[in-house]
Coordinates of C-alpha atoms and ligand atoms in Angstrom, one line a residue:
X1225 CA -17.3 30.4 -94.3
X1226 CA -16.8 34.0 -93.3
X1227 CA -14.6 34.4 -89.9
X1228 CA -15.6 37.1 -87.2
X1229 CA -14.3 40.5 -87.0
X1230 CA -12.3 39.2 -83.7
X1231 CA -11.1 36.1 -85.5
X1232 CA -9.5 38.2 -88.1
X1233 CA -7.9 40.6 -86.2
X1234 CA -6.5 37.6 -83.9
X1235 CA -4.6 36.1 -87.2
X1236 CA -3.6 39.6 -88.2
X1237 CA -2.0 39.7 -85.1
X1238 CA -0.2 36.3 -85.4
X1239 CA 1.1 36.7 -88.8
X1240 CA 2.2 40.2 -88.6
X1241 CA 4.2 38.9 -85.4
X1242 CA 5.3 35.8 -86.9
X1243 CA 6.4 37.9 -90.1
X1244 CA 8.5 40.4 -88.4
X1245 CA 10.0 37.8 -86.1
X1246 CA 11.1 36.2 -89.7
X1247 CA 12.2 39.1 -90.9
X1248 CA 13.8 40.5 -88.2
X1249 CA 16.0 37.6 -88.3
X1250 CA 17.3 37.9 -92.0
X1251 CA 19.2 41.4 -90.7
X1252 CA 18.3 45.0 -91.4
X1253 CA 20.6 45.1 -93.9
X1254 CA 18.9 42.2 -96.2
X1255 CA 16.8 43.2 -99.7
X1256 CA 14.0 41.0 -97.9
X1257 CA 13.4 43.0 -94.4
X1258 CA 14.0 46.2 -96.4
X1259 CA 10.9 45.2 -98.4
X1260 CA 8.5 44.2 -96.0
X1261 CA 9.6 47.2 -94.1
X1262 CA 8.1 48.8 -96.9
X1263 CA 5.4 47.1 -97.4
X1264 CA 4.2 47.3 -93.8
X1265 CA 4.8 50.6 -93.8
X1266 CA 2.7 51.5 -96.5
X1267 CA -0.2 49.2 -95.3
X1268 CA 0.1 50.3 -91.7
X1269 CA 0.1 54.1 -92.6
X1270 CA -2.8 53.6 -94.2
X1271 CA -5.0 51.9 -91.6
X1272 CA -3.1 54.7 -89.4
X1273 CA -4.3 57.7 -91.8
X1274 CA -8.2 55.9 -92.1
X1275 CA -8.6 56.5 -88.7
X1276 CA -7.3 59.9 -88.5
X1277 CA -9.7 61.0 -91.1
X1278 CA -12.2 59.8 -89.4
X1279 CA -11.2 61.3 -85.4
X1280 CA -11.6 64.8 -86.2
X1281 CA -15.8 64.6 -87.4
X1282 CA -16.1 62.1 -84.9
X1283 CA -14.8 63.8 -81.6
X1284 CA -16.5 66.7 -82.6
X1285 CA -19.9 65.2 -83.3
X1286 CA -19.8 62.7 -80.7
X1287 CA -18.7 65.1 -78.1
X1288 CA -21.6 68.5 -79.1
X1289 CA -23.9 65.8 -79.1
X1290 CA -22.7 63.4 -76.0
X1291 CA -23.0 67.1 -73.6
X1292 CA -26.2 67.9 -75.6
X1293 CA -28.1 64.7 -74.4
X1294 CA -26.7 64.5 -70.9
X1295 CA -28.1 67.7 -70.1
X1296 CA -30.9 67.1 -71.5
X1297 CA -31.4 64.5 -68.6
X1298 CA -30.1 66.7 -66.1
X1299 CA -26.9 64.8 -65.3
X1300 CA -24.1 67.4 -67.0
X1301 CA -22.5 67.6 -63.6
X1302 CA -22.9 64.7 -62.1
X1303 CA -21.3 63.2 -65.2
X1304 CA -18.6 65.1 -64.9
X1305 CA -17.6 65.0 -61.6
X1306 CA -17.6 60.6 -61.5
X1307 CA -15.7 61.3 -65.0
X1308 CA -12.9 63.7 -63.5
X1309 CA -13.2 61.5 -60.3
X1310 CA -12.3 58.3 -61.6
X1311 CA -9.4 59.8 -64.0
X1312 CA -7.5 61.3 -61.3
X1313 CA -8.2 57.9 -58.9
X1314 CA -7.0 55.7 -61.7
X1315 CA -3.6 57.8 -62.6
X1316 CA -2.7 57.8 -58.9
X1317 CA -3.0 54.1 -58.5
X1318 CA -1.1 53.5 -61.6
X1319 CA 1.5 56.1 -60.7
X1320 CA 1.7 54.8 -57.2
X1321 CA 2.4 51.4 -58.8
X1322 CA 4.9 52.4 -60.8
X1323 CA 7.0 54.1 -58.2
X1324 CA 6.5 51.3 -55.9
X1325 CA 7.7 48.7 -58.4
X1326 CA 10.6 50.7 -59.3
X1327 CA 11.6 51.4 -55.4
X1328 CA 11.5 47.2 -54.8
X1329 CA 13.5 46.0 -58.4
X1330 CA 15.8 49.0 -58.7
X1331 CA 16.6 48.9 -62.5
X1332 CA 19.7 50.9 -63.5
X1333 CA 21.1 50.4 -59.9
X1334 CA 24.4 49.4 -60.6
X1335 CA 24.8 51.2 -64.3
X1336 CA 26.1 54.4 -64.7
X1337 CA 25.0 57.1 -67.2
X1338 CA 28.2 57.3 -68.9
X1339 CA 28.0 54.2 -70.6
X1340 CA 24.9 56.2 -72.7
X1341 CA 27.5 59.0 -72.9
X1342 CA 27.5 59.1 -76.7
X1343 CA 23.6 58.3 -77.0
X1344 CA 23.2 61.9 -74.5
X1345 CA 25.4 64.2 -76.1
X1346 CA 24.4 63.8 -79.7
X1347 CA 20.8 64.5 -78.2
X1348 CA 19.3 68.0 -77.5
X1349 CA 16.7 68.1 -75.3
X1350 CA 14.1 70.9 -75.4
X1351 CA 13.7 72.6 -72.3
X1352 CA 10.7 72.7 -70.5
X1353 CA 9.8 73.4 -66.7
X1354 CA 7.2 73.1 -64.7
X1355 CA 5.8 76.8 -65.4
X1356 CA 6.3 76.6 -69.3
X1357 CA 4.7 73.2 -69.4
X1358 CA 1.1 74.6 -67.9
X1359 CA 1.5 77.9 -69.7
X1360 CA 1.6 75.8 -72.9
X1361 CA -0.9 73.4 -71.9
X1362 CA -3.5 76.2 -70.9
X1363 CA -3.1 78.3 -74.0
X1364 CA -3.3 75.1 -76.4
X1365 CA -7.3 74.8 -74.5
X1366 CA -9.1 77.6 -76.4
X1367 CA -8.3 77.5 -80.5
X1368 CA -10.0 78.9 -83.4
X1369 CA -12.0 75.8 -83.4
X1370 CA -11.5 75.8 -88.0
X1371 CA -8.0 76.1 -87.0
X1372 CA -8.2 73.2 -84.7
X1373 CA -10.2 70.9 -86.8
X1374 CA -8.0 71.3 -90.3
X1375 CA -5.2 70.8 -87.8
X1376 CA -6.3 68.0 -86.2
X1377 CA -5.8 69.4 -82.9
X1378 CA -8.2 66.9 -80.4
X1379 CA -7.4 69.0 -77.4
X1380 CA -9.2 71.7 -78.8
X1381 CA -11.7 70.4 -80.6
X1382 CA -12.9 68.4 -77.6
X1383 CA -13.2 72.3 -75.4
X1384 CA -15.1 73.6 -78.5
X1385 CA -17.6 71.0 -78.7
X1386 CA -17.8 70.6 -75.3
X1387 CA -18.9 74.5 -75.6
X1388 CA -21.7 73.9 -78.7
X1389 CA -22.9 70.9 -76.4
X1390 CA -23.3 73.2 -73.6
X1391 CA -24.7 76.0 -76.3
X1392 CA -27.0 73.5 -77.7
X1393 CA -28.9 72.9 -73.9
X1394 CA -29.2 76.7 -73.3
X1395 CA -30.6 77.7 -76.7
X1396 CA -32.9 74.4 -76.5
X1397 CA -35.9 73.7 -79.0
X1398 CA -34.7 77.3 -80.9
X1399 CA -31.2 75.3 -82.4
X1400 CA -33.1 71.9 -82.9
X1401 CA -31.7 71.5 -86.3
X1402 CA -28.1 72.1 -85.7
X1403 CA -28.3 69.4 -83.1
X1404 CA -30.4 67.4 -85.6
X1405 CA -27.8 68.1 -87.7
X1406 CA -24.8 67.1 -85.6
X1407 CA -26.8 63.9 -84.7
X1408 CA -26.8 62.3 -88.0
X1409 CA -23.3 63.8 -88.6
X1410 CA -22.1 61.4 -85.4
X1411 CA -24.5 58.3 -87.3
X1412 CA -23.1 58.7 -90.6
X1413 CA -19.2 58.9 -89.1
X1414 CA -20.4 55.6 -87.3
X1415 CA -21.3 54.0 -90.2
X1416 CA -17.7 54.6 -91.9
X1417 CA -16.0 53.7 -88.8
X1418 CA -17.5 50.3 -89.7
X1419 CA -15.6 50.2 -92.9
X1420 CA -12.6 51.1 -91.7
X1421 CA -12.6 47.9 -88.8
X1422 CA -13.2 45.6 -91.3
X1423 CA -9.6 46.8 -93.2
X1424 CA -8.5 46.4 -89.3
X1425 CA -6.8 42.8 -89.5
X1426 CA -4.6 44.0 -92.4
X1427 CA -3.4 47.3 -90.5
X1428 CA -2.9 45.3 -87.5
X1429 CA -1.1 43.0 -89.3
X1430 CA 1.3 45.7 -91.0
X1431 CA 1.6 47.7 -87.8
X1432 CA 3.0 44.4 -86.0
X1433 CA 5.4 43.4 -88.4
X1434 CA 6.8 46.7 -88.7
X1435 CA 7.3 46.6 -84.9
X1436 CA 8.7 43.7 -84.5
X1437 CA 11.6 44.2 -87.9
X1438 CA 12.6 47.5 -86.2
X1439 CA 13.6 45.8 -82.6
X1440 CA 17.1 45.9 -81.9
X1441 CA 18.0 43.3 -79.8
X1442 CA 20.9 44.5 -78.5
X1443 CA 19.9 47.8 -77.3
X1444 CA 17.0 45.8 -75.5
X1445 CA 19.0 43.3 -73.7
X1446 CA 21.2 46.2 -72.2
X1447 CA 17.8 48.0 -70.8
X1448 CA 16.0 44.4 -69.9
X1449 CA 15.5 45.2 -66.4
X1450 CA 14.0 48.2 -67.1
X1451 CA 12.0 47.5 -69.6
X1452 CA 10.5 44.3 -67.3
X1453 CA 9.5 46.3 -64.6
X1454 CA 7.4 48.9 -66.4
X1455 CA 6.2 46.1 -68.7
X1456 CA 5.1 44.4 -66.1
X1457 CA 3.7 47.0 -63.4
X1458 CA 1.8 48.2 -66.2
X1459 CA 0.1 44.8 -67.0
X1460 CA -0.4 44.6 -63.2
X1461 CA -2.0 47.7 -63.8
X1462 CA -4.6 47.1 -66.6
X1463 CA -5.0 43.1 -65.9
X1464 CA -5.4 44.0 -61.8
X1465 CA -6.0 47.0 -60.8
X1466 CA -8.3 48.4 -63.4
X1467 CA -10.5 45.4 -63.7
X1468 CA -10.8 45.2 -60.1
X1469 CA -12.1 49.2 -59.9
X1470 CA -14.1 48.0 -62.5
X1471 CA -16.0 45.1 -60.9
X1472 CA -16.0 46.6 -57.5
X1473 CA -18.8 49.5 -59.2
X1474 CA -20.4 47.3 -61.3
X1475 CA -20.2 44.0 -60.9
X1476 CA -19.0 43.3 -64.7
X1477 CA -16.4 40.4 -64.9
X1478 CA -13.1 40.4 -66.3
X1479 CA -13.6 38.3 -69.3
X1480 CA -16.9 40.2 -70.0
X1481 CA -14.9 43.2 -70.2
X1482 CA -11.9 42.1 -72.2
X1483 CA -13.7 40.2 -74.8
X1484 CA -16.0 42.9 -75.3
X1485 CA -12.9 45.7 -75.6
X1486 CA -10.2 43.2 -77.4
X1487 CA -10.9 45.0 -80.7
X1488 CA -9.8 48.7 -79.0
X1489 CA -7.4 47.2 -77.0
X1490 CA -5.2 45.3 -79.8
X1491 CA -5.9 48.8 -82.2
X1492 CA -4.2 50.8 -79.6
X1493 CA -1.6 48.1 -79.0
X1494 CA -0.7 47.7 -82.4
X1495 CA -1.0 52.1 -83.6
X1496 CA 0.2 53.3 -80.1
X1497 CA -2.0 56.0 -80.1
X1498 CA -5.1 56.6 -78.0
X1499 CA -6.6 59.1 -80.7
X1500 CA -5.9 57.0 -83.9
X1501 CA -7.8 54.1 -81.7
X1502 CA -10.7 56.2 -81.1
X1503 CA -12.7 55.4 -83.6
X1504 CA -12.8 51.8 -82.2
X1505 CA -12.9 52.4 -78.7
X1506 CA -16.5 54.4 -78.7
X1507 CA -17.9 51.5 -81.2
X1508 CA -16.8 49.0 -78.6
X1509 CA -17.8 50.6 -75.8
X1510 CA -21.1 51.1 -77.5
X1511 CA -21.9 48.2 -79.3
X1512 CA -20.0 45.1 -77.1
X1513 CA -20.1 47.0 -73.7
X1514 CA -23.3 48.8 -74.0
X1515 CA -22.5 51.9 -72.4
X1516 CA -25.2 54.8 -73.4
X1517 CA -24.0 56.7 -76.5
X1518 CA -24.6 60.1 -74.2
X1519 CA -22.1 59.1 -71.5
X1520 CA -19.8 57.2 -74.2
X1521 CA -19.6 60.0 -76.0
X1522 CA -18.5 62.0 -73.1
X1523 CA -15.8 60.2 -72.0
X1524 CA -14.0 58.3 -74.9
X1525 CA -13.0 61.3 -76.3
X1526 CA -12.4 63.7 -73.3
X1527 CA -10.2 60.2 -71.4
X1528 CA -8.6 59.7 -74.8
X1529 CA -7.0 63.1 -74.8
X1530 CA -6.5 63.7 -70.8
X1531 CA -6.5 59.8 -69.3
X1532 CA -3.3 58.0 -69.5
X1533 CA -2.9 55.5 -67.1
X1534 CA -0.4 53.9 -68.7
X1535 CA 1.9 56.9 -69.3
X1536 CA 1.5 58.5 -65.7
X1537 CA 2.8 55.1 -65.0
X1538 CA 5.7 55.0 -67.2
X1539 CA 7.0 58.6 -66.8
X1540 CA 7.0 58.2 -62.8
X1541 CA 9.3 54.9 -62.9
X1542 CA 11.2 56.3 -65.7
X1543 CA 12.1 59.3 -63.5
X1544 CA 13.0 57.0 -60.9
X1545 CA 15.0 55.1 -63.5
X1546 CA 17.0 58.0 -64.2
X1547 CA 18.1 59.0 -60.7
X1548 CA 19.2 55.6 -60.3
X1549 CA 21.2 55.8 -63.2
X1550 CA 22.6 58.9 -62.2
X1551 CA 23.2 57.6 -59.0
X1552 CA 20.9 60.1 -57.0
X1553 CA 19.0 59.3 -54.5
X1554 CA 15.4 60.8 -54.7
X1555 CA 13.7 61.7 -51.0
X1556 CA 10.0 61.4 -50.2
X1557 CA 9.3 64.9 -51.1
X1558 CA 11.3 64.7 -54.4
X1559 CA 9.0 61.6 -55.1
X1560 CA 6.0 63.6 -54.7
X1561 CA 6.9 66.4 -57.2
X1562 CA 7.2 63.2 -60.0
X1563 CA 4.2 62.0 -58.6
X1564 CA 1.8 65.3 -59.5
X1565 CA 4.4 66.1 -62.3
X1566 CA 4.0 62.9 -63.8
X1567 CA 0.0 62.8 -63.4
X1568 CA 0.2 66.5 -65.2
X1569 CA 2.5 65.5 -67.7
X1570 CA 0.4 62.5 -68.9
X1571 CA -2.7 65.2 -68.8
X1572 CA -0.9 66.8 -71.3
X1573 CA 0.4 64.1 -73.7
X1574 CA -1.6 64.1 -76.6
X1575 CA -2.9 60.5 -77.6
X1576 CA 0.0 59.9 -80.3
X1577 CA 2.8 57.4 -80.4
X1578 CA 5.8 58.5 -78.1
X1579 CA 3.9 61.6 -76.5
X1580 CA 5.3 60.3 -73.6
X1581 CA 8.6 61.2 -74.0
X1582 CA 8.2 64.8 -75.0
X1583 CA 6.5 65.7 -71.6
X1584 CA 8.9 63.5 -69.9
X1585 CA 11.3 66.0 -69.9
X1586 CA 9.3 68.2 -67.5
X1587 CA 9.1 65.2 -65.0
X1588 CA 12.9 65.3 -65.1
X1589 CA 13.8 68.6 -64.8
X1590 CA 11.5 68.9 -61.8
X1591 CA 13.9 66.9 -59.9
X1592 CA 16.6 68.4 -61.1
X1593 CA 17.1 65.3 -63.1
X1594 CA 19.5 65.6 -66.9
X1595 CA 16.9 66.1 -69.6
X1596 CA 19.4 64.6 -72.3
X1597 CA 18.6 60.8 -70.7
X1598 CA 15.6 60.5 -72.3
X1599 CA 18.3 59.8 -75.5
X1600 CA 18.1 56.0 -73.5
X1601 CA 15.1 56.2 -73.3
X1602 CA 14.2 56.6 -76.9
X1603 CA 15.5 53.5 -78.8
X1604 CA 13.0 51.6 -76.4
X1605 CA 9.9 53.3 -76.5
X1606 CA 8.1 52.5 -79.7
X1607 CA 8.1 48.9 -77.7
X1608 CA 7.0 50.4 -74.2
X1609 CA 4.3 52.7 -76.1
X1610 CA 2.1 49.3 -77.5
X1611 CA 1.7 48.3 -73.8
X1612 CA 1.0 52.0 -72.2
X1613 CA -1.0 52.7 -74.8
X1614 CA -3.6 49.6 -74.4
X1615 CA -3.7 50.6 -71.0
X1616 CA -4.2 54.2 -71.4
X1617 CA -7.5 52.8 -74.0
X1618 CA -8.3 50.0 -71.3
X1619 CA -8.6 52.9 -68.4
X1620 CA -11.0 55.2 -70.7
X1621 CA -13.6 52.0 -71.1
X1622 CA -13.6 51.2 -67.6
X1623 CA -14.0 54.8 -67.1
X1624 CA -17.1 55.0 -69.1
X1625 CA -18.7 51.5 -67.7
X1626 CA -17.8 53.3 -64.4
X1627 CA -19.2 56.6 -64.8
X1628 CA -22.3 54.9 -66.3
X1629 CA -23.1 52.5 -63.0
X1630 CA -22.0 55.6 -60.5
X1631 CA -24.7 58.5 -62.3
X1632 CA -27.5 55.8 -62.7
X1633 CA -26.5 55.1 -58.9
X1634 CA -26.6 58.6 -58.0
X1635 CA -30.0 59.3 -59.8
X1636 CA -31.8 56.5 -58.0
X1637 CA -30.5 58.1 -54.7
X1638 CA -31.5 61.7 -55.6
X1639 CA -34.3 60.5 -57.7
Ligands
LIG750 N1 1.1 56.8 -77.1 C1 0.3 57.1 -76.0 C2 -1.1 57.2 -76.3 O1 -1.5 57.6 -77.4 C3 0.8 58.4 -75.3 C4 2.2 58.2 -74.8 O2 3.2 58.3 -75.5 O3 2.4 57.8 -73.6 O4 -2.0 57.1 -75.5

């Protein structure tokens, strides 16, 4: 009896956990957790590095050819303005959420920051305002795309292929073969993307258990407050909010949705990075959610660098987090600097584990907040990262379901 895909992955998820818990329990220090730290490191790299290979011809492709077809059908703009649309909607809800939750419980009231004294001065945050932060971001848009691609860089490569794709319209039937070309390049990716899901249930497996031998469960007990709320605003967020945007446009059911994104969603839980998941969120979306590969194409890879629900999230309460550990009070027009700093800052995070925290610092020294307490931050983030980054994933699917319902919508309208 062969098991499904799903079925797989489930177990891999149950051992790895069940594994780690073991080993977790035997002590760091112990010849046993030292080697299965090693083993799942080596297997969970290697799932990891699979799907890097495969992001960078796979963005490209999918993206030149994604903005090729649309226009084709004369729905370039429209497609992009319900894509932009629903982005900034859904990071202001999960933002507002986030700040709301963290007004109500208060975590860190009561705590002062110089019982993380030690864990802030060994640390040296790197500077980075407001101004520097969208210097940065704007010069990192336009790259020698050969530079971009050997580097990996998705930011980039997403601008230059959204530039071919445009290309590819103007110059029509006269560059037929390149987008012939680039057509099969995106099939052929596909078809090794397939290989690499079936490997999934043993990298899922290894990812898990390293997470769960690396918790120390002392440093999360002291932050458990903390840790609750944006744990759970954050579920709120991708097991409320999101699937009710979702069924208010199109009418698709909760369970329709999850049990068609579960393989995405539990790849981006387990690598806790947006890009590395890639790979599997456009074959779900496609296959299991059937969402057209010209508006799929479009959107996983453009929401996978710029849509982070769950970090917008995250680096708003954080902030709040902070001042309450610092024992400052933050007024209404303080809150709506981390508000748009926080929506700009998760822009900017690339899809890869713990980007978070690098463009956190901008949120805090908007407010005038001490970069250094992200050092408390740190230790707890490889746990907060599985969860923000499912829901950054879960917010790119519904974005494409969405974006697919609101242009065929439009069209019948405008005919
Ligand atoms: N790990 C997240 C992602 O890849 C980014 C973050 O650190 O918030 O989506």
């Amino acid at each position: 009896m062969r098991l499904s895909l799903n079925v797989q992955i489930f177990l891999g998820v149950i051992v790895g956990v069940v594994l780690g818990l073991f080993l977790n329990h035997a002590g760091n220090d112990s010849q046993l957790s030292k080697q299965g730290l090693y083993f799942s490191g080596l297997v969970g790299n290697l799932f990891v590095d699979l799907l890097k290979m495969i992001l960078v011809p796979l963005v490209f492709t999918s993206i030149a050819v994604g903005v090729a077809n649309l226009r084709v059908h004369q729905q370039m703009h429209r497609v992009w303005l319900c894509t932009l649309g629903f982005f900034v909607i859904s990071m202001m809800a999960a933002i507002l959420l986030g700040l709301g939750a963290t007004q109500l419980f208060e975590p860190g009231k009561g705590l002062t920051l110089d019982l993380f004294h030690d864990a802030m001065s060994g640390f040296q945050a790197k500077q980075m305002g407001f101004g520097d932060f969208t210097s940065s971001f704007l010069h990192a848009l336009f790259v020698n795309p050969f530079a971009a691609l050997a580097q990996g860089n998705v930011l980039a490569i997403v601008i230059y292929a959204l530039f071919l794709g445009i290309a590819l319209v103007m110059g029509g039937e006269r560059y037929r073969n390149i987008l012939l070309l680039l057509q099969e390049g995106l099939e052929i990716t596909l078809r090794m993307v397939g290989w690499i899901m079936r490997l999934s249930p043993f990298g899922i497996m290894a990812l898990l258990m390293q997470l769960v031998i690396k918790q120390d469960v002392a440093v999360l007990t002291s932050l458990i407050k903390f840790i609750l709320v944006v744990l759970g605003t954050t579920l709120v967020h991708g097991f409320l909010v999101l699937p009710l945007m979702l069924f208010l446009v199109t009418k698709i059911s909760p369970s329709k949705f999850f049990s068609g994104a579960r393989e995405a969603l539990i790849t981006a839980f387990a690598t806790s990075s947006s890009s590395a998941t890639l790979p599997v969120t456009l074959r779900c979306v496609e296959q299991h959610l059937h969402v057209k590969p010209d508006i799929a194409g479009f959107v996983i890879p453009l929401g996978a660098t710029i849509n982070m629900d769950g970090t917008a999230l995250y680096e708003a309460s954080a902030a709040l987090f902070i001042a309450n550990l610092a024992g400052v009070e933050l007024d209404i027009s303080q809150q709506c600097i981390v508000f748009f700093t926080a929506m700009i800052a998760a822009m900017g995070a690339p899809g890869i584990p713990s980007a978070g925290m690098v463009t956190m610092v901008m949120v805090l020294q908007s407010v005038g907040l001490p970069a250094e307490a992200i050092a408390i931050l740190l230790p707890i983030d490889r746990l907060l990262d599985t969860v923000r980054t499912m829901v950054n994933v879960e917010g790119d699917m519904i974005g494409s379901l969405v974006v697919q319902k609101l242009v065929f919508k439009i069209n019948q309208l405008k005919g």
